[in-house]
Amino acid sequence: TVGLCAAARCPDLRVVLVEREAELLNLARENVAANHLEDRVSVVEAEIGEALPAAAARVLKADTFAHVVANPPFHDEAAGTASLWPLKAVSHAMTADALEQWARFMARMTMPGGRSTIIHKADALPRILSAFENRFGGITILPIYPRDGAPAIRVIVDGIKGSRAPLVIKSGLILHGSGNAFQPDVDAILRRGAALPI
């Protein structure tokens, strides 16, 4: 979804989507075609942390992507109850050590000086920073709050491959005001293509 949105908003952008589940691969390809993005968006089948299949290896070449974006499963598969729907279960949970695998893959794909960005639950921040250590610098953390005064529910962490710049924590993004409507700046990001403050 992130890659499709980026391609729709940025007409010069070329995007590669990586997915492991057959049903979601087909859905991604249908969305690429439905939005007439076939000339700029490709979909490859691969599993993060495993050897790349030959078809994926032809597209996913190390040190070639200017920006790698990841939205990995948020939940620990050893905690809580898995969904009865198998596709949802594997899409929403992963092992506790998998963030290290995701960061390794992101670093391998990102070109020197390029950026990698990940979104996750706020309590995963220590594990993200540990996984990004010695891979990315110039790290920027954008906390996302449901409402003013509430704890952050998500963090967006952005890093630059090979940078030695210091870490920066942004003031954060507050999603809602007193009601359920999005704040004007969030609405602008979601519906009018405004940039994230990161």
PDB file of C-alpha atoms in Angstrom:
ATOM      1  CA  THR A   1       0.000   0.000   0.000  1.00  0.00           C
ATOM      2  CA  VAL A   2       2.796   2.439   0.884  1.00  0.00           C
ATOM      3  CA  GLY A   3       4.571   1.848  -2.422  1.00  0.00           C
ATOM      4  CA  LEU A   4       1.371   2.218  -4.432  1.00  0.00           C
ATOM      5  CA  CYS A   5       0.528   5.484  -2.662  1.00  0.00           C
ATOM      6  CA  ALA A   6       4.025   6.821  -3.269  1.00  0.00           C
ATOM      7  CA  ALA A   7       3.886   5.902  -6.955  1.00  0.00           C
ATOM      8  CA  ALA A   8       0.455   7.516  -7.352  1.00  0.00           C
ATOM      9  CA  ARG A   9       1.620  10.740  -5.682  1.00  0.00           C
ATOM     10  CA  CYS A  10       5.073  10.986  -7.307  1.00  0.00           C
ATOM     11  CA  PRO A  11       4.846  10.529 -11.108  1.00  0.00           C
ATOM     12  CA  ASP A  12       8.622  10.137 -11.583  1.00  0.00           C
ATOM     13  CA  LEU A  13       9.006   7.450  -8.915  1.00  0.00           C
ATOM     14  CA  ARG A  14       9.867   3.840  -9.771  1.00  0.00           C
ATOM     15  CA  VAL A  15       8.744   1.346  -7.117  1.00  0.00           C
ATOM     16  CA  VAL A  16       9.400  -2.307  -6.327  1.00  0.00           C
ATOM     17  CA  LEU A  17       6.911  -3.989  -3.980  1.00  0.00           C
ATOM     18  CA  VAL A  18       8.099  -7.058  -2.035  1.00  0.00           C
ATOM     19  CA  GLU A  19       5.545  -9.588  -0.777  1.00  0.00           C
ATOM     20  CA  ARG A  20       5.671 -13.228   0.324  1.00  0.00           C
ATOM     21  CA  GLU A  21       1.984 -14.228   0.416  1.00  0.00           C
ATOM     22  CA  ALA A  22       0.476 -15.408  -2.894  1.00  0.00           C
ATOM     23  CA  GLU A  23      -2.941 -13.863  -2.224  1.00  0.00           C
ATOM     24  CA  LEU A  24      -1.413 -10.470  -1.430  1.00  0.00           C
ATOM     25  CA  LEU A  25       0.949 -10.714  -4.412  1.00  0.00           C
ATOM     26  CA  ASN A  26      -2.055 -11.126  -6.686  1.00  0.00           C
ATOM     27  CA  LEU A  27      -3.887  -8.274  -4.977  1.00  0.00           C
ATOM     28  CA  ALA A  28      -0.857  -5.991  -5.359  1.00  0.00           C
ATOM     29  CA  ARG A  29      -0.580  -6.819  -9.071  1.00  0.00           C
ATOM     30  CA  GLU A  30      -4.294  -6.143  -9.543  1.00  0.00           C
ATOM     31  CA  ASN A  31      -3.898  -2.759  -7.847  1.00  0.00           C
ATOM     32  CA  VAL A  32      -0.888  -1.886  -9.990  1.00  0.00           C
ATOM     33  CA  ALA A  33      -2.919  -2.642 -13.129  1.00  0.00           C
ATOM     34  CA  ALA A  34      -6.090  -0.919 -11.871  1.00  0.00           C
ATOM     35  CA  ASN A  35      -4.078   2.277 -11.261  1.00  0.00           C
ATOM     36  CA  HIS A  36      -2.204   2.037 -14.587  1.00  0.00           C
ATOM     37  CA  LEU A  37       1.185   1.913 -12.868  1.00  0.00           C
ATOM     38  CA  GLU A  38       2.663  -1.085 -14.723  1.00  0.00           C
ATOM     39  CA  ASP A  39       5.422   1.027 -16.298  1.00  0.00           C
ATOM     40  CA  ARG A  40       6.720   2.225 -12.891  1.00  0.00           C
ATOM     41  CA  VAL A  41       5.722  -0.379 -10.295  1.00  0.00           C
ATOM     42  CA  SER A  42       6.796  -4.020 -10.162  1.00  0.00           C
ATOM     43  CA  VAL A  43       5.825  -6.700  -7.651  1.00  0.00           C
ATOM     44  CA  VAL A  44       8.264  -9.431  -6.602  1.00  0.00           C
ATOM     45  CA  GLU A  45       7.814 -12.478  -4.415  1.00  0.00           C
ATOM     46  CA  ALA A  46      10.361 -12.801  -1.625  1.00  0.00           C
ATOM     47  CA  GLU A  47      10.649 -13.632   2.061  1.00  0.00           C
ATOM     48  CA  ILE A  48      12.595 -11.185   4.222  1.00  0.00           C
ATOM     49  CA  GLY A  49      15.511 -12.990   5.859  1.00  0.00           C
ATOM     50  CA  GLU A  50      15.690 -15.834   3.326  1.00  0.00           C
ATOM     51  CA  ALA A  51      17.636 -16.317   0.096  1.00  0.00           C
ATOM     52  CA  LEU A  52      16.029 -14.443  -2.783  1.00  0.00           C
ATOM     53  CA  PRO A  53      14.351 -16.497  -5.516  1.00  0.00           C
ATOM     54  CA  ALA A  54      15.966 -16.036  -8.942  1.00  0.00           C
ATOM     55  CA  ALA A  55      13.178 -13.779 -10.244  1.00  0.00           C
ATOM     56  CA  ALA A  56      13.389 -11.512  -7.186  1.00  0.00           C
ATOM     57  CA  ALA A  57      17.208 -11.423  -7.263  1.00  0.00           C
ATOM     58  CA  ARG A  58      17.098  -9.937 -10.771  1.00  0.00           C
ATOM     59  CA  VAL A  59      15.184  -6.943  -9.402  1.00  0.00           C
ATOM     60  CA  LEU A  60      16.350  -6.681  -5.790  1.00  0.00           C
ATOM     61  CA  LYS A  61      19.997  -5.792  -6.285  1.00  0.00           C
ATOM     62  CA  ALA A  62      22.085  -4.732  -3.299  1.00  0.00           C
ATOM     63  CA  ASP A  63      22.975  -1.061  -2.807  1.00  0.00           C
ATOM     64  CA  THR A  64      20.639   0.182  -5.556  1.00  0.00           C
ATOM     65  CA  PHE A  65      17.546   1.683  -3.897  1.00  0.00           C
ATOM     66  CA  ALA A  66      17.442   5.374  -2.975  1.00  0.00           C
ATOM     67  CA  HIS A  67      14.718   4.775  -0.371  1.00  0.00           C
ATOM     68  CA  VAL A  68      13.540   1.556   1.261  1.00  0.00           C
ATOM     69  CA  VAL A  69      10.266   1.652   3.215  1.00  0.00           C
ATOM     70  CA  ALA A  70       9.051  -1.129   5.512  1.00  0.00           C
ATOM     71  CA  ASN A  71       5.779  -1.793   7.303  1.00  0.00           C
ATOM     72  CA  PRO A  72       6.520  -5.144   8.990  1.00  0.00           C
ATOM     73  CA  PRO A  73       4.060  -7.113  11.152  1.00  0.00           C
ATOM     74  CA  PHE A  74       3.586  -5.267  14.452  1.00  0.00           C
ATOM     75  CA  HIS A  75       2.875  -8.139  16.838  1.00  0.00           C
ATOM     76  CA  ASP A  76       5.044 -10.792  18.499  1.00  0.00           C
ATOM     77  CA  GLU A  77       3.772 -14.171  17.360  1.00  0.00           C
ATOM     78  CA  ALA A  78       4.651 -15.663  20.771  1.00  0.00           C
ATOM     79  CA  ALA A  79       2.316 -13.230  22.560  1.00  0.00           C
ATOM     80  CA  GLY A  80      -1.448 -13.068  22.353  1.00  0.00           C
ATOM     81  CA  THR A  81      -3.813 -15.156  20.274  1.00  0.00           C
ATOM     82  CA  ALA A  82      -3.267 -15.545  16.551  1.00  0.00           C
ATOM     83  CA  SER A  83      -6.093 -14.723  14.159  1.00  0.00           C
ATOM     84  CA  LEU A  84      -8.171 -17.660  12.950  1.00  0.00           C
ATOM     85  CA  TRP A  85      -7.676 -16.306   9.419  1.00  0.00           C
ATOM     86  CA  PRO A  86      -4.231 -17.665   8.404  1.00  0.00           C
ATOM     87  CA  LEU A  87      -3.384 -14.770   6.079  1.00  0.00           C
ATOM     88  CA  LYS A  88      -4.133 -12.212   8.786  1.00  0.00           C
ATOM     89  CA  ALA A  89      -2.186 -14.231  11.345  1.00  0.00           C
ATOM     90  CA  VAL A  90       1.035 -14.231   9.280  1.00  0.00           C
ATOM     91  CA  SER A  91       0.578 -10.617   8.161  1.00  0.00           C
ATOM     92  CA  HIS A  92       0.170  -9.210  11.672  1.00  0.00           C
ATOM     93  CA  ALA A  93       2.780 -11.126  13.692  1.00  0.00           C
ATOM     94  CA  MET A  94       6.420 -12.165  13.446  1.00  0.00           C
ATOM     95  CA  THR A  95       9.093 -13.528  15.748  1.00  0.00           C
ATOM     96  CA  ALA A  96      10.689 -11.177  18.281  1.00  0.00           C
ATOM     97  CA  ASP A  97      14.080 -11.268  16.510  1.00  0.00           C
ATOM     98  CA  ALA A  98      12.701 -10.602  13.020  1.00  0.00           C
ATOM     99  CA  LEU A  99      13.295  -6.826  13.159  1.00  0.00           C
ATOM    100  CA  GLU A 100      17.010  -7.566  12.918  1.00  0.00           C
ATOM    101  CA  GLN A 101      16.366  -9.493   9.691  1.00  0.00           C
ATOM    102  CA  TRP A 102      14.255  -6.662   8.291  1.00  0.00           C
ATOM    103  CA  ALA A 103      16.944  -4.069   9.106  1.00  0.00           C
ATOM    104  CA  ARG A 104      19.628  -6.254   7.519  1.00  0.00           C
ATOM    105  CA  PHE A 105      17.564  -6.573   4.328  1.00  0.00           C
ATOM    106  CA  MET A 106      16.813  -2.843   4.270  1.00  0.00           C
ATOM    107  CA  ALA A 107      20.492  -1.972   4.678  1.00  0.00           C
ATOM    108  CA  ARG A 108      21.506  -4.417   1.946  1.00  0.00           C
ATOM    109  CA  MET A 109      19.045  -2.888  -0.544  1.00  0.00           C
ATOM    110  CA  THR A 110      19.695   0.804   0.284  1.00  0.00           C
ATOM    111  CA  MET A 111      22.369   2.592  -1.727  1.00  0.00           C
ATOM    112  CA  PRO A 112      25.119   4.456   0.175  1.00  0.00           C
ATOM    113  CA  GLY A 113      23.640   7.766   1.276  1.00  0.00           C
ATOM    114  CA  GLY A 114      20.130   6.417   0.656  1.00  0.00           C
ATOM    115  CA  ARG A 115      17.359   6.268   3.219  1.00  0.00           C
ATOM    116  CA  SER A 116      15.440   3.530   4.984  1.00  0.00           C
ATOM    117  CA  THR A 117      12.192   4.153   6.824  1.00  0.00           C
ATOM    118  CA  ILE A 118      10.199   1.806   9.042  1.00  0.00           C
ATOM    119  CA  ILE A 119       6.926   2.196  10.940  1.00  0.00           C
ATOM    120  CA  HIS A 120       6.189   0.103  14.003  1.00  0.00           C
ATOM    121  CA  LYS A 121       4.597   0.114  17.456  1.00  0.00           C
ATOM    122  CA  ALA A 122       6.135   2.636  19.839  1.00  0.00           C
ATOM    123  CA  ASP A 123       7.332  -0.064  22.239  1.00  0.00           C
ATOM    124  CA  ALA A 124       9.441  -1.558  19.442  1.00  0.00           C
ATOM    125  CA  LEU A 125      11.631   1.569  19.291  1.00  0.00           C
ATOM    126  CA  PRO A 126      14.549   0.102  21.318  1.00  0.00           C
ATOM    127  CA  ARG A 127      14.658  -2.955  19.029  1.00  0.00           C
ATOM    128  CA  ILE A 128      14.497  -0.781  15.897  1.00  0.00           C
ATOM    129  CA  LEU A 129      17.354   1.426  17.100  1.00  0.00           C
ATOM    130  CA  SER A 130      19.409  -1.650  17.973  1.00  0.00           C
ATOM    131  CA  ALA A 131      18.751  -3.135  14.529  1.00  0.00           C
ATOM    132  CA  PHE A 132      19.614   0.168  12.787  1.00  0.00           C
ATOM    133  CA  GLU A 133      22.845   0.595  14.767  1.00  0.00           C
ATOM    134  CA  ASN A 134      25.982   0.379  12.573  1.00  0.00           C
ATOM    135  CA  ARG A 135      23.732   0.314   9.508  1.00  0.00           C
ATOM    136  CA  PHE A 136      22.131   3.750   9.461  1.00  0.00           C
ATOM    137  CA  GLY A 137      22.920   7.142  10.936  1.00  0.00           C
ATOM    138  CA  GLY A 138      21.210  10.512  10.829  1.00  0.00           C
ATOM    139  CA  ILE A 139      18.266   8.733  12.417  1.00  0.00           C
ATOM    140  CA  THR A 140      15.025  10.668  12.770  1.00  0.00           C
ATOM    141  CA  ILE A 141      12.208   9.448  15.003  1.00  0.00           C
ATOM    142  CA  LEU A 142       8.654  10.672  14.435  1.00  0.00           C
ATOM    143  CA  PRO A 143       6.279   9.618  17.244  1.00  0.00           C
ATOM    144  CA  ILE A 144       2.600   9.281  16.291  1.00  0.00           C
ATOM    145  CA  TYR A 145       0.024  10.084  18.967  1.00  0.00           C
ATOM    146  CA  PRO A 146      -3.688   9.240  18.838  1.00  0.00           C
ATOM    147  CA  ARG A 147      -4.535  12.469  20.711  1.00  0.00           C
ATOM    148  CA  ASP A 148      -2.773  15.301  22.510  1.00  0.00           C
ATOM    149  CA  GLY A 149      -1.484  14.098  25.884  1.00  0.00           C
ATOM    150  CA  ALA A 150      -1.771  10.390  25.031  1.00  0.00           C
ATOM    151  CA  PRO A 151       1.270   8.089  24.726  1.00  0.00           C
ATOM    152  CA  ALA A 152       2.627   7.459  21.240  1.00  0.00           C
ATOM    153  CA  ILE A 153       1.106   4.419  19.525  1.00  0.00           C
ATOM    154  CA  ARG A 154       3.494   4.250  16.553  1.00  0.00           C
ATOM    155  CA  VAL A 155       6.926   5.503  15.565  1.00  0.00           C
ATOM    156  CA  ILE A 156       8.325   6.198  12.136  1.00  0.00           C
ATOM    157  CA  VAL A 157      12.095   5.744  12.163  1.00  0.00           C
ATOM    158  CA  ASP A 158      14.159   7.039   9.248  1.00  0.00           C
ATOM    159  CA  GLY A 159      17.907   6.530   8.759  1.00  0.00           C
ATOM    160  CA  ILE A 160      20.609   7.296   6.198  1.00  0.00           C
ATOM    161  CA  LYS A 161      22.992   4.541   5.153  1.00  0.00           C
ATOM    162  CA  GLY A 162      26.559   5.444   6.058  1.00  0.00           C
ATOM    163  CA  SER A 163      25.653   8.690   7.845  1.00  0.00           C
ATOM    164  CA  ARG A 164      27.289   9.715  11.118  1.00  0.00           C
ATOM    165  CA  ALA A 165      24.815  12.504  11.854  1.00  0.00           C
ATOM    166  CA  PRO A 166      23.204  12.505  15.315  1.00  0.00           C
ATOM    167  CA  LEU A 167      19.771  11.163  16.154  1.00  0.00           C
ATOM    168  CA  VAL A 168      16.832  13.593  16.095  1.00  0.00           C
ATOM    169  CA  ILE A 169      13.431  13.125  17.771  1.00  0.00           C
ATOM    170  CA  LYS A 170      10.658  15.138  16.092  1.00  0.00           C
ATOM    171  CA  SER A 171       7.852  16.731  18.086  1.00  0.00           C
ATOM    172  CA  GLY A 172       5.432  14.145  16.728  1.00  0.00           C
ATOM    173  CA  LEU A 173       2.217  13.850  14.791  1.00  0.00           C
ATOM    174  CA  ILE A 174      -1.138  14.015  16.628  1.00  0.00           C
ATOM    175  CA  LEU A 175      -3.825  12.164  14.675  1.00  0.00           C
ATOM    176  CA  HIS A 176      -7.100  13.378  16.223  1.00  0.00           C
ATOM    177  CA  GLY A 177      -8.480  16.410  18.017  1.00  0.00           C
ATOM    178  CA  SER A 178     -11.360  16.212  20.490  1.00  0.00           C
ATOM    179  CA  GLY A 179     -13.447  14.077  18.116  1.00  0.00           C
ATOM    180  CA  ASN A 180     -12.627  11.238  15.738  1.00  0.00           C
ATOM    181  CA  ALA A 181     -11.805  13.408  12.728  1.00  0.00           C
ATOM    182  CA  PHE A 182      -8.176  13.682  11.659  1.00  0.00           C
ATOM    183  CA  GLN A 183      -6.291  16.865  12.478  1.00  0.00           C
ATOM    184  CA  PRO A 184      -5.975  19.186   9.437  1.00  0.00           C
ATOM    185  CA  ASP A 185      -2.241  18.456   8.968  1.00  0.00           C
ATOM    186  CA  VAL A 186      -2.870  14.692   9.126  1.00  0.00           C
ATOM    187  CA  ASP A 187      -5.815  14.969   6.722  1.00  0.00           C
ATOM    188  CA  ALA A 188      -3.526  16.826   4.319  1.00  0.00           C
ATOM    189  CA  ILE A 189      -1.012  13.953   4.462  1.00  0.00           C
ATOM    190  CA  LEU A 190      -3.648  11.239   4.011  1.00  0.00           C
ATOM    191  CA  ARG A 191      -5.861  12.887   1.392  1.00  0.00           C
ATOM    192  CA  ARG A 192      -3.945  15.672  -0.334  1.00  0.00           C
ATOM    193  CA  GLY A 193      -0.415  14.348  -0.700  1.00  0.00           C
ATOM    194  CA  ALA A 194       1.291  16.532   1.908  1.00  0.00           C
ATOM    195  CA  ALA A 195       4.674  15.306   3.139  1.00  0.00           C
ATOM    196  CA  LEU A 196       5.302  13.705   6.512  1.00  0.00           C
ATOM    197  CA  PRO A 197       7.228  16.002   8.894  1.00  0.00           C
ATOM    198  CA  ILE A 198      10.312  13.770   8.900  1.00  0.00           C
TER     199      ILE A 198
END
